[in-house]
Short mmCIF file of C-alpha atoms in Angstrom, two decimals:
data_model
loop_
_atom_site.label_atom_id
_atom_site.label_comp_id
_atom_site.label_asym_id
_atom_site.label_seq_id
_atom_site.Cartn_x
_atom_site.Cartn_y
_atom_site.Cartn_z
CA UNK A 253 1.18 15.38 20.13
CA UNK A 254 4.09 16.87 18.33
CA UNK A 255 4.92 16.18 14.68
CA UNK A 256 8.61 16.04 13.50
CA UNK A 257 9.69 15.89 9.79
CA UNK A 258 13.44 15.17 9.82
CA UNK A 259 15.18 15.26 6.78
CA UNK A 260 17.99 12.80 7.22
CA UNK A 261 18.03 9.78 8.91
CA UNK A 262 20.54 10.43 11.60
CA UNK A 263 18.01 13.63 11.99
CA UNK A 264 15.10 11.09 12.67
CA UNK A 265 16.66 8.39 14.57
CA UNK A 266 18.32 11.28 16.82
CA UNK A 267 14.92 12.35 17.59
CA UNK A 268 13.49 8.70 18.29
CA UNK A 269 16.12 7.93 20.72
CA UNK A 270 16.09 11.22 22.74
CA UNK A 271 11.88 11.94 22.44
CA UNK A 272 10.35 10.09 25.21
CA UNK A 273 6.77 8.26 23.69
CA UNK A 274 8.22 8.84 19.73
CA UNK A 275 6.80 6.79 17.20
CA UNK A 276 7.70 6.37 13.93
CA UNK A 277 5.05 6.96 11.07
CA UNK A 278 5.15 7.22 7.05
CA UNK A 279 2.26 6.97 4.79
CA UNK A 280 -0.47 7.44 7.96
CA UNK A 281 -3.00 5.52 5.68
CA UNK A 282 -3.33 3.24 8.90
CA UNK A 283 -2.20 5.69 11.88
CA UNK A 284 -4.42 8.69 11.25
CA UNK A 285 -7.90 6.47 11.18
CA UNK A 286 -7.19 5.24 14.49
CA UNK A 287 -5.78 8.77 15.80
CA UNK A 288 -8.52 10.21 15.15
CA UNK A 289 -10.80 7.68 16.51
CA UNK A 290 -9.35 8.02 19.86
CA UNK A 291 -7.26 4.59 19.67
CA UNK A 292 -3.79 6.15 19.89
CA UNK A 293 -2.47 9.24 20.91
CA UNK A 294 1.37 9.46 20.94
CA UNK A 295 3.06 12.05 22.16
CA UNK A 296 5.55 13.04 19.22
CA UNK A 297 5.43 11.24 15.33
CA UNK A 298 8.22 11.15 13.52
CA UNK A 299 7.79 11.35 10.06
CA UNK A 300 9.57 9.79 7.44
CA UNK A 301 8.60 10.79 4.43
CA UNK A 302 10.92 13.37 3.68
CA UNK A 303 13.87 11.40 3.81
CA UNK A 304 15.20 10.63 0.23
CA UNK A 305 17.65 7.64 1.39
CA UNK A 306 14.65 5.22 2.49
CA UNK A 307 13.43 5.24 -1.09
CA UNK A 308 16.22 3.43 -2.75
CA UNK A 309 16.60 0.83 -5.11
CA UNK A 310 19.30 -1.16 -5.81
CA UNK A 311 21.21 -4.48 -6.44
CA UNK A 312 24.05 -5.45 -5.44
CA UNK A 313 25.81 -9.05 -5.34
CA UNK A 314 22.49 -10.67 -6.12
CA UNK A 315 20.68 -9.01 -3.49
CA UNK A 316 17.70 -6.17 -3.98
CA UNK A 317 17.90 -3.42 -1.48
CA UNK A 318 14.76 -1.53 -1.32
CA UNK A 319 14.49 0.98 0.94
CA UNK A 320 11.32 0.59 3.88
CA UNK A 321 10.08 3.86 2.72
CA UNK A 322 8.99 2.97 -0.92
CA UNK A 323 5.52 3.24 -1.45
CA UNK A 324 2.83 0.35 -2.91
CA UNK A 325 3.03 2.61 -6.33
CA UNK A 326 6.52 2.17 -6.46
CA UNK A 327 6.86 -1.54 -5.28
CA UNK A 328 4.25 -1.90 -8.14
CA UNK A 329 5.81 -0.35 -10.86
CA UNK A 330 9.35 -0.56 -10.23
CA UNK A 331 10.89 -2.59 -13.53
CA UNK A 332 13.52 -4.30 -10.98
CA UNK A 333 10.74 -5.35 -8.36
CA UNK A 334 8.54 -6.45 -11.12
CA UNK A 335 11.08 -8.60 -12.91
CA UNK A 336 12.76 -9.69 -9.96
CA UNK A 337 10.44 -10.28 -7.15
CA UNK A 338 7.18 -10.54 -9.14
CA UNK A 339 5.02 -11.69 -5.94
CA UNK A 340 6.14 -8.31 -4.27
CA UNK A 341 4.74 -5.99 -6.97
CA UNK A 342 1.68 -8.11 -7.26
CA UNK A 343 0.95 -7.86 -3.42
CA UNK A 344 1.35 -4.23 -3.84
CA UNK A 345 -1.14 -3.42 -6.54
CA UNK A 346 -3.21 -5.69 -4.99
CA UNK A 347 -3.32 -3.27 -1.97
CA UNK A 348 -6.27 -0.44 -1.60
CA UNK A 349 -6.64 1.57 -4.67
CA UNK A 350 -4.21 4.19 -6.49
CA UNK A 351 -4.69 7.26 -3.95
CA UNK A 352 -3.63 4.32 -1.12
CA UNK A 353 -0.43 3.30 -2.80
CA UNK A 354 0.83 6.39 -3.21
CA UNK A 355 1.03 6.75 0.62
CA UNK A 356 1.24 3.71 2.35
CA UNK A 357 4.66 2.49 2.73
CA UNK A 358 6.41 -0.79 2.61
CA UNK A 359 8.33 -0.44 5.78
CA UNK A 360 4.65 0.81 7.60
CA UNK A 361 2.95 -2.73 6.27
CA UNK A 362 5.57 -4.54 7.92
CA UNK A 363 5.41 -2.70 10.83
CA UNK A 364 1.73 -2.74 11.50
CA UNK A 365 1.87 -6.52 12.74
CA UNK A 366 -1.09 -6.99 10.83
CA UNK A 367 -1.99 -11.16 10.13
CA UNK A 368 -3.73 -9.67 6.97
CA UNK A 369 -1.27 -7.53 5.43
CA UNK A 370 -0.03 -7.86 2.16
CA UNK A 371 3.58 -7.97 1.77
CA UNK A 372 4.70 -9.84 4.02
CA UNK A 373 3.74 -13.27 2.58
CA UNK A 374 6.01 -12.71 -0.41
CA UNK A 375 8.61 -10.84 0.96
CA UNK A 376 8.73 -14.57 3.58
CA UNK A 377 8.67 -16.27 0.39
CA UNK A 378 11.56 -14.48 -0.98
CA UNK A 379 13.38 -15.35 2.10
CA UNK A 380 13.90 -11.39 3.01
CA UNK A 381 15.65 -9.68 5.78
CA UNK A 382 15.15 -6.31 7.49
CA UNK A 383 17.75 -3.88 8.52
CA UNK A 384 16.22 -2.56 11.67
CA UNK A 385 18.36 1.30 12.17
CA UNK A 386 18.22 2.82 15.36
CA UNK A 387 20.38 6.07 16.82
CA UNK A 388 22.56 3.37 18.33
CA UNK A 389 23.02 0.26 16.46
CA UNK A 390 22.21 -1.14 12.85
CA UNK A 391 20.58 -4.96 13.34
CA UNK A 392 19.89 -7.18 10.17
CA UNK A 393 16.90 -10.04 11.28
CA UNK A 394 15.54 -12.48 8.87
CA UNK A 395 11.69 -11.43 8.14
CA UNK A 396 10.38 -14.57 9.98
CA UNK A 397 11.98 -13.66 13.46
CA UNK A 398 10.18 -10.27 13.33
CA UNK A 399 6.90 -11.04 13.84
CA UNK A 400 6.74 -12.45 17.29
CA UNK A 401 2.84 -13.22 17.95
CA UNK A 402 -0.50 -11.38 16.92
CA UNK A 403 0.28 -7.41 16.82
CA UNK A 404 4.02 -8.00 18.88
CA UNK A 405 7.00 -7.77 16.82
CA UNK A 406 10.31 -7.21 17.55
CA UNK A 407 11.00 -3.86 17.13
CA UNK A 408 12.72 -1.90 19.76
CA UNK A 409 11.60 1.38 21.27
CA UNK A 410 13.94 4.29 18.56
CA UNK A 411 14.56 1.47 16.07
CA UNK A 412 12.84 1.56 12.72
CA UNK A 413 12.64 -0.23 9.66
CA UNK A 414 15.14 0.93 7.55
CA UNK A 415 15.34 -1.24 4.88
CA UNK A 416 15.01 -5.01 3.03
CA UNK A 417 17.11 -7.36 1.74
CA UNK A 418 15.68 -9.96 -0.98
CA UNK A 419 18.58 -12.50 -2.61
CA UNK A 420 17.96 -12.87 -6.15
CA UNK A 421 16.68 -16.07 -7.55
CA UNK A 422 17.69 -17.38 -10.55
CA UNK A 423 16.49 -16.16 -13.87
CA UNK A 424 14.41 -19.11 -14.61
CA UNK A 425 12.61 -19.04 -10.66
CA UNK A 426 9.03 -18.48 -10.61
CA UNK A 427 7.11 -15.93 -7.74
CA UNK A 428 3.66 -15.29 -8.01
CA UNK A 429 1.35 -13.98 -5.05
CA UNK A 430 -2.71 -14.36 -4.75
CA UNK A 431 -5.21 -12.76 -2.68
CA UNK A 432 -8.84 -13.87 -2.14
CA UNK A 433 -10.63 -10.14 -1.14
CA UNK A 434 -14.67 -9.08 -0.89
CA UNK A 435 -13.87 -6.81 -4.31
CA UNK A 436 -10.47 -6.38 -6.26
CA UNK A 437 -10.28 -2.91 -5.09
CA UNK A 438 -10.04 -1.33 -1.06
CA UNK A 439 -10.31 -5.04 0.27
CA UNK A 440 -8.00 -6.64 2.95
CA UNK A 441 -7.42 -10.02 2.42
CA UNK A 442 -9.37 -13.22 3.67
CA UNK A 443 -6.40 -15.38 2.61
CA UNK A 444 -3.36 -14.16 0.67
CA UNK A 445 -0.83 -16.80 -1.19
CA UNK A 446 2.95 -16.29 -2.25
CA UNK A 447 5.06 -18.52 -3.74
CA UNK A 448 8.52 -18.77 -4.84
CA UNK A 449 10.31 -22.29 -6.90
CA UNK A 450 12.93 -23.68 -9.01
CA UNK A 451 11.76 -26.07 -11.13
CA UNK A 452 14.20 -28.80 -12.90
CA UNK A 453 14.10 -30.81 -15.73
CA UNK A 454 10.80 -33.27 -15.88
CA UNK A 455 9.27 -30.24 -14.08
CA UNK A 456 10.73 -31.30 -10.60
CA UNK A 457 10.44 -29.01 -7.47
CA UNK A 458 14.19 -28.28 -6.37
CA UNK A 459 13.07 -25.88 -4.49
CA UNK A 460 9.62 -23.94 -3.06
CA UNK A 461 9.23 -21.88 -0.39
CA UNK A 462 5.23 -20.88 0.25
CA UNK A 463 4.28 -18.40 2.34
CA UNK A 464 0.36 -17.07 3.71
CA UNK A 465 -1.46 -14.31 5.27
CA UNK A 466 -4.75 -14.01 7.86
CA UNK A 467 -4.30 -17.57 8.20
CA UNK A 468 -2.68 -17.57 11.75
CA UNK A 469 -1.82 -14.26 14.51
CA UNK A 470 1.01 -13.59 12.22
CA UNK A 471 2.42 -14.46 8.57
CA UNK A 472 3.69 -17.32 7.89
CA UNK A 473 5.55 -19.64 5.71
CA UNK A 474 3.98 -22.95 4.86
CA UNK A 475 6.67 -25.53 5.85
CA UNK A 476 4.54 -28.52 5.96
CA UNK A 477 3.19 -28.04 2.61
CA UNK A 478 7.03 -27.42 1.03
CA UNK A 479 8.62 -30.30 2.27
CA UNK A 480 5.82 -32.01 1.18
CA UNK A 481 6.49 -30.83 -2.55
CA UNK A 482 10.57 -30.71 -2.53
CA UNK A 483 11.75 -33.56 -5.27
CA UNK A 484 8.46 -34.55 -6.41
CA UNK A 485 7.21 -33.48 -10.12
CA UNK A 486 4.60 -31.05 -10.41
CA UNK A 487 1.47 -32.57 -12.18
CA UNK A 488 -2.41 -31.79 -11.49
CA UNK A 489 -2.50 -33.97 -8.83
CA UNK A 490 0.41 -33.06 -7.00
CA UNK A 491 -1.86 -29.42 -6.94
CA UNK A 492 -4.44 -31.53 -5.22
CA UNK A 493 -1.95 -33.53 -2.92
CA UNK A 494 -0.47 -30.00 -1.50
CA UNK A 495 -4.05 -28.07 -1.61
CA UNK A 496 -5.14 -30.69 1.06
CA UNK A 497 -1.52 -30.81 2.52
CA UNK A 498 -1.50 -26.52 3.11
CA UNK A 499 -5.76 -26.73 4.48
CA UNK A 500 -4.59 -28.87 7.60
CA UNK A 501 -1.12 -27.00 7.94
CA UNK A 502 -3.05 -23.61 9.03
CA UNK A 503 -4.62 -22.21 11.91
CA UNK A 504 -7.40 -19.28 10.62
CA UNK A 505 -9.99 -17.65 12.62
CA UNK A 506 -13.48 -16.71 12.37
CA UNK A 507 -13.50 -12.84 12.35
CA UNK A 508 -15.57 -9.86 10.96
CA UNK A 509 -14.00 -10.59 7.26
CA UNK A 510 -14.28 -14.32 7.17
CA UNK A 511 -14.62 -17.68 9.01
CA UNK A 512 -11.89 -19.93 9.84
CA UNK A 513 -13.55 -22.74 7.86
CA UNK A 514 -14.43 -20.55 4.70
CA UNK A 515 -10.29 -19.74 5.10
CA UNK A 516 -8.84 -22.91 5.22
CA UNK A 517 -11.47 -23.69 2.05
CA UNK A 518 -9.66 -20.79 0.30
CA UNK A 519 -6.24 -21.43 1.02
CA UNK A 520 -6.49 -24.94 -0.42
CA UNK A 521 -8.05 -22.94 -3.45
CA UNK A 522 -5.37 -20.88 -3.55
CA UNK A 523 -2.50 -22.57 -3.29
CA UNK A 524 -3.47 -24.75 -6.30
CA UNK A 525 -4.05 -21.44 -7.80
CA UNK A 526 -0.44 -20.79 -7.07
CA UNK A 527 1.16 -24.58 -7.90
CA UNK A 528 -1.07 -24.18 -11.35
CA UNK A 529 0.68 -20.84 -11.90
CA UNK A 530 3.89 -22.09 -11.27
CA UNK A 531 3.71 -25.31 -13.71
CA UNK A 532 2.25 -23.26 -16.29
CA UNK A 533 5.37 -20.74 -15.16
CA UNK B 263 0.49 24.82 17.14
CA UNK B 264 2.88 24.85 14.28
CA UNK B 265 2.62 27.46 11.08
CA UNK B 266 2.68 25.37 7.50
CA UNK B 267 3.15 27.27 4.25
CA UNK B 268 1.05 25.86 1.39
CA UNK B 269 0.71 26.62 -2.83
CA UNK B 270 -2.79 25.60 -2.49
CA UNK B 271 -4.63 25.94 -6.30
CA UNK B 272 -1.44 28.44 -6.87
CA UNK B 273 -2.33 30.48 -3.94
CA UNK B 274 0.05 30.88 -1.00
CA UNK B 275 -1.38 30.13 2.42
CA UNK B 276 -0.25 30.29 5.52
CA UNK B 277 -1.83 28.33 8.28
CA UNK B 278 -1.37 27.77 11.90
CA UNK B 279 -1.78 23.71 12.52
CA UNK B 280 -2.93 22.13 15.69
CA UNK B 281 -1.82 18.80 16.51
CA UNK B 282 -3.53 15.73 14.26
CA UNK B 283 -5.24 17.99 12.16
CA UNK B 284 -5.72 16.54 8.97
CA UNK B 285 -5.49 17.99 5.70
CA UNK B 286 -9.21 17.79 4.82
CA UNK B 287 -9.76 19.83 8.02
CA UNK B 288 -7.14 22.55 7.13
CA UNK B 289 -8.67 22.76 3.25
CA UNK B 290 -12.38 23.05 4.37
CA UNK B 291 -12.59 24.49 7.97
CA UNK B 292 -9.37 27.28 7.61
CA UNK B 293 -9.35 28.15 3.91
CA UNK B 294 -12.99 27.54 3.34
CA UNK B 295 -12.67 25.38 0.24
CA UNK B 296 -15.46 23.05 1.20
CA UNK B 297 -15.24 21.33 -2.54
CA UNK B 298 -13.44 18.39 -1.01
CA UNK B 299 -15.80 16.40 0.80
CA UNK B 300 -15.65 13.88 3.74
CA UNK B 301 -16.86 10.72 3.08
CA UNK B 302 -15.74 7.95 4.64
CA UNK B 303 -12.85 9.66 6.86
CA UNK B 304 -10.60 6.36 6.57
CA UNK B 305 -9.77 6.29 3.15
CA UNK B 306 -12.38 3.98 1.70
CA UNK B 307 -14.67 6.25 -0.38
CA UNK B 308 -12.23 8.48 -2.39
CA UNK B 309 -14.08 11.41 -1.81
CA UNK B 310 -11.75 13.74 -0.47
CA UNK B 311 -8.66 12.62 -3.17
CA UNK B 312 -6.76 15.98 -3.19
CA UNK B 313 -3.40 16.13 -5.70
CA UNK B 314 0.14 17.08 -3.46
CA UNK B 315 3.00 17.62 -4.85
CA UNK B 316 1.72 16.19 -7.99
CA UNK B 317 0.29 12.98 -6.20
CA UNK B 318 -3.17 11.54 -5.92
CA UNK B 319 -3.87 11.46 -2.16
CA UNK B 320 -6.39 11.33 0.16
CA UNK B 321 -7.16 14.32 2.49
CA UNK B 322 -8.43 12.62 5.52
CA UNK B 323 -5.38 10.27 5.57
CA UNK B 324 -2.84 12.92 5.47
CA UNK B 325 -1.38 14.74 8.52
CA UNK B 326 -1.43 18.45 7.59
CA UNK B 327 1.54 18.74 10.03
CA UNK B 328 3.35 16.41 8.13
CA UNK B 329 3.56 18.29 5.25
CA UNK B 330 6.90 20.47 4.50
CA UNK B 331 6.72 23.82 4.00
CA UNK B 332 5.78 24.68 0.22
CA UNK B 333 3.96 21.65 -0.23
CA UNK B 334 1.87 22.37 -3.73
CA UNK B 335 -1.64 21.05 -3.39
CA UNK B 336 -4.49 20.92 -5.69
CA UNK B 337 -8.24 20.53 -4.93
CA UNK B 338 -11.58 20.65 -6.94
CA UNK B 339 -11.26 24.48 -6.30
CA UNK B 340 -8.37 24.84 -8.81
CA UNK B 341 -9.57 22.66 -11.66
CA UNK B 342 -11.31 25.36 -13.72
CA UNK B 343 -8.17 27.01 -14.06
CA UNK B 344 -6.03 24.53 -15.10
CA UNK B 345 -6.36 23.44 -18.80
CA UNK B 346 -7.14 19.78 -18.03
CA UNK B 347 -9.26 20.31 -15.23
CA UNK B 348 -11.16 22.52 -17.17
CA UNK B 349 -11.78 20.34 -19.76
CA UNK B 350 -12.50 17.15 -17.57
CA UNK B 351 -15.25 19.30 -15.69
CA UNK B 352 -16.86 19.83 -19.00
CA UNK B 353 -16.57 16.42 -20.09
CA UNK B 354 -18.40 15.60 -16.74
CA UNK B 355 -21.15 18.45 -17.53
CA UNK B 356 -21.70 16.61 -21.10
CA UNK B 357 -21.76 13.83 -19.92
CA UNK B 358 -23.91 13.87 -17.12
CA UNK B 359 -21.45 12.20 -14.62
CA UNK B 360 -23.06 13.99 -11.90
CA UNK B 361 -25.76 13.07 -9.86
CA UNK B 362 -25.88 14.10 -6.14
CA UNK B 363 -22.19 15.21 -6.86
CA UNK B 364 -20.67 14.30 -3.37
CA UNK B 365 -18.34 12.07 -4.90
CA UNK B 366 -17.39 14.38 -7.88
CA UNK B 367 -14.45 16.53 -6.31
CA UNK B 368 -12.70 13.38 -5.95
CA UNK B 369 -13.90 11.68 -8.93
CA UNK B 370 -12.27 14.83 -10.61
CA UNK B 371 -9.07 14.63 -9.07
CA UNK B 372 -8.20 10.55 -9.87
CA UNK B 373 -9.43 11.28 -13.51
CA UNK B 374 -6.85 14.55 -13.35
CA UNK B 375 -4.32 12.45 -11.96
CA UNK B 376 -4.43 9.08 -14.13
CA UNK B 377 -5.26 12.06 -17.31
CA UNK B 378 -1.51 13.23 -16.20
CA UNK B 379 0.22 10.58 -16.22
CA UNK B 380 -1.36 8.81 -19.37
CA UNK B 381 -3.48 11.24 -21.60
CA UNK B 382 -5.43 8.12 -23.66
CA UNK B 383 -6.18 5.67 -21.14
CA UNK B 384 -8.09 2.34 -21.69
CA UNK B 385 -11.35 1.59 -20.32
CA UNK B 386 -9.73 -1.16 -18.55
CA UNK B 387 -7.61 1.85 -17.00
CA UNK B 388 -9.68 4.61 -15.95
CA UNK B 389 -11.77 1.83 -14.02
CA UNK B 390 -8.37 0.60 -11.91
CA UNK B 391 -7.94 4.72 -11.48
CA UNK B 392 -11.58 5.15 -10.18
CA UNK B 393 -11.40 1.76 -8.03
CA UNK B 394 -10.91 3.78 -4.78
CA UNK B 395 -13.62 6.37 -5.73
CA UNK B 396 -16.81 5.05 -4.86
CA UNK B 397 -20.06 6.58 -6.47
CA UNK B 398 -23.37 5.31 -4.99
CA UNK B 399 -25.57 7.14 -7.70
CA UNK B 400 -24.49 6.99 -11.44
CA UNK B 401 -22.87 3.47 -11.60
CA UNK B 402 -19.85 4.79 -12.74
CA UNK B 403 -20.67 4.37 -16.88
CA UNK B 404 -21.31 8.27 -17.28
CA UNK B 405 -18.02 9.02 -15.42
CA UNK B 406 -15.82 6.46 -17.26
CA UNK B 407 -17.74 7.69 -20.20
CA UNK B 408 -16.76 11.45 -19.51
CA UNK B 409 -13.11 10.43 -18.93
CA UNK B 410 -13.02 8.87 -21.87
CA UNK B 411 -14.31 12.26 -23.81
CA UNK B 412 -11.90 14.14 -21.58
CA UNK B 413 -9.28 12.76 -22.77
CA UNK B 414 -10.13 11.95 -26.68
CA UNK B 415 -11.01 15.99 -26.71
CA UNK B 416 -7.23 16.21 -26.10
CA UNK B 417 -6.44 14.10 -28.63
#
């Protein structure tokens, strides 16, 4: 294996385009475990780290640009993310412990395909879009058409996450994001929640967009359980209406961090944790 | 094989780097500072937390290769001369925050790092630092205890 640490990012899409077997790779948090277990052995990383222009910030027209390469410290403690996509920052402090956010990257827990990861839920519930850069072409996909099935997204071979796009809610929206974990600390999640609404006068949903995580082969939003919700006013019951609603709209699996039934329990559990959060804005 | 420059505990080093070495191996195996310790190997235990570039990290999750050239790093090694390292591995001494000490080096390091960035840290605080640091001896009260003095001896 060779290791490359480009500077720029022509430098590093150059060198995924013309390296044969080139992989992209940031924070390692998730790479270098398996390396060195013998589960993958490419034959030349390309690191990203070093490349200034894939940690930026910035908002433009209503939209938040964050660069793929900003880590879970910075997602967590950035004043825009926290005021503007609050269910982004929490999923990132909510991820490993301090050590692990200050290497594991945005763009890498997106690209990892993982059902359980962490930031995908509210980044779907924020209705986000990735700019996918390769040497060749510049792609924008909504986050929903990137995961394809369990582990498969659609990434091509020399393209890499180079960024994401969140529009801006309104002042008044509410975004919250929980996780249900085996400690608050180093856990990946059993179930994770986001949630994103507009709530009008008489507390009426105009608008909700729910999203989960380890409750099907990839991320997803909650469809069912939104249209459900849209025009109705949010009272204790309506909680209990959509808990019931989002336990038969997902598909979870028994595995070696939870059962499928002790899942779909939690995700009704959360999601009236999230629909309480949201009333009580 | 690639050469890396290092600062390592203000010491220049120059090592040769074979492919997927990781930075745990380079500190203990080529510059002999076996004070960072192995634990877990995939960044569960918090027992090889090393400080680059001013950055709590962990050792056995970091590619040695992919560090640039004149990376700074600090380890347990370099505490004793560095005035809040110093004073945090007293505080530990006092304390008694050390039992079978395999999980001190790193316990050392997150306290240096969260001491950095705020120098009178809540309870509530040092905890969320320490979450990734795991301890299967004390019970962590003696080293959020010896954090705490750490830091009110600055005050």
């Amino acid at each position: 294996m060779r290791v490359h640490t480009p500077h720029d990012l022509p430098e590093a899409l150059e060198l995924l385009a013309s390296l044969p077997g080139a992989i992209p790779a940031a924070g390692t948090t998730d790479l270098l475990p398996r390396w060195h277990a013998g589960r993958t052995r490419p034959d030349h990383l390309v690191i990203l780290t070093h490349i200034p222009c894939l940690r930026r910030i910035s908002v433009e027209d209503d939209v938040l640009y964050l660069g793929a390469l900003l880590t879970h410290h910075l997602l967590a403690t950035s004043a825009f993310v926290t005021a503007h996509v609050p269910a982004l920052s929490a999923a990132a402090l909510s991820i490993g412990a301090p050590a692990i956010r200050n290497m594991g990257t945005m763009g890498g827990n997106i690209a990892n395909a993982s059902p359980a990861a962490d930031l995908p839920p509210p980044l779907l519930a924020h209705e986000t879009s990735l700019v996918l850069s390769s040497a060749s072409s510049v792609r924008i996909l909504p986050l929903h058409e990137f995961f394809l099935s369990y582990s498969k997204v659609d990434l091509q071979p020399g393209e890499i996450i180079s960024e994401v796009r969140i529009p801006l809610l309104p002042a008044h929206a509410r975004s919250f994001f929980f996780k249900l974990g085996t400690r608050k600390a180093q856990s990946i999640a059993k179930v994770s929640i986001a949630g994103t609404a507009l709530l009008g006068r008489g507390r009426v949903i105009e608008s909700i967009r729910l999203a989960a995580g380890s409750i099907a082969p990839i991320p997803l939003r909650l469809h069912g359980t939104e249209s459900a919700l849209i025009g109705r006013t949010l009272t204790i019951d309506l909680c209990d209406e959509a808990s019931r609603i989002a336990m038969a709209e997902v598909h979870p699996i028994d595995d070696v961090r939870s059962t499928a039934s002790y899942r779909r329990h939690a995700v009704g559990v959360l999601v009236h944790r999230l629909l309480t959060a949201i009333e009580r804005g | 094989m690639i050469r890396r420059t290092m600062v390592v505990n203000g010491r220049t080093e120059t090592v040769d780097i074979e492919p997927g070495l990781r930075l745990i191996d380079v500190l203990r195996d080529r510059l002999n500072l076996t004070g960072t310790k192995e634990g877990c190997g995939e960044g569960e235990c918090g027992s090889c937390s090393v400080i680059v570039d001013g950055t709590l990290v962990l050792a056995c999750l970091t590619l040695a290769e992919s560090l640039v050239d004149g990376t700074r790093i600090l380890t347990v090694e370099g505490l004793s001369n560095d005035a809040l390292g110093a004073r945090l591995q007293r505080a530990f001494l006092a304390c008694h925050a050390v039992q079978c000490g395999y999980c001190t080096p790193g316990m050392l390091l997150a306290a240096h790092a969260l001491l950095t960035e705020d120098p009178d840290p809540t309870s509530e605080r040092i905890v969320q630092a320490l979450s990734g640091n795991l301890c299967r001896c004390t019970g962590y009260a003696m080293i959020v205890e010896a954090i705490q003095a750490a830091s009110r001896e600055h005050g």
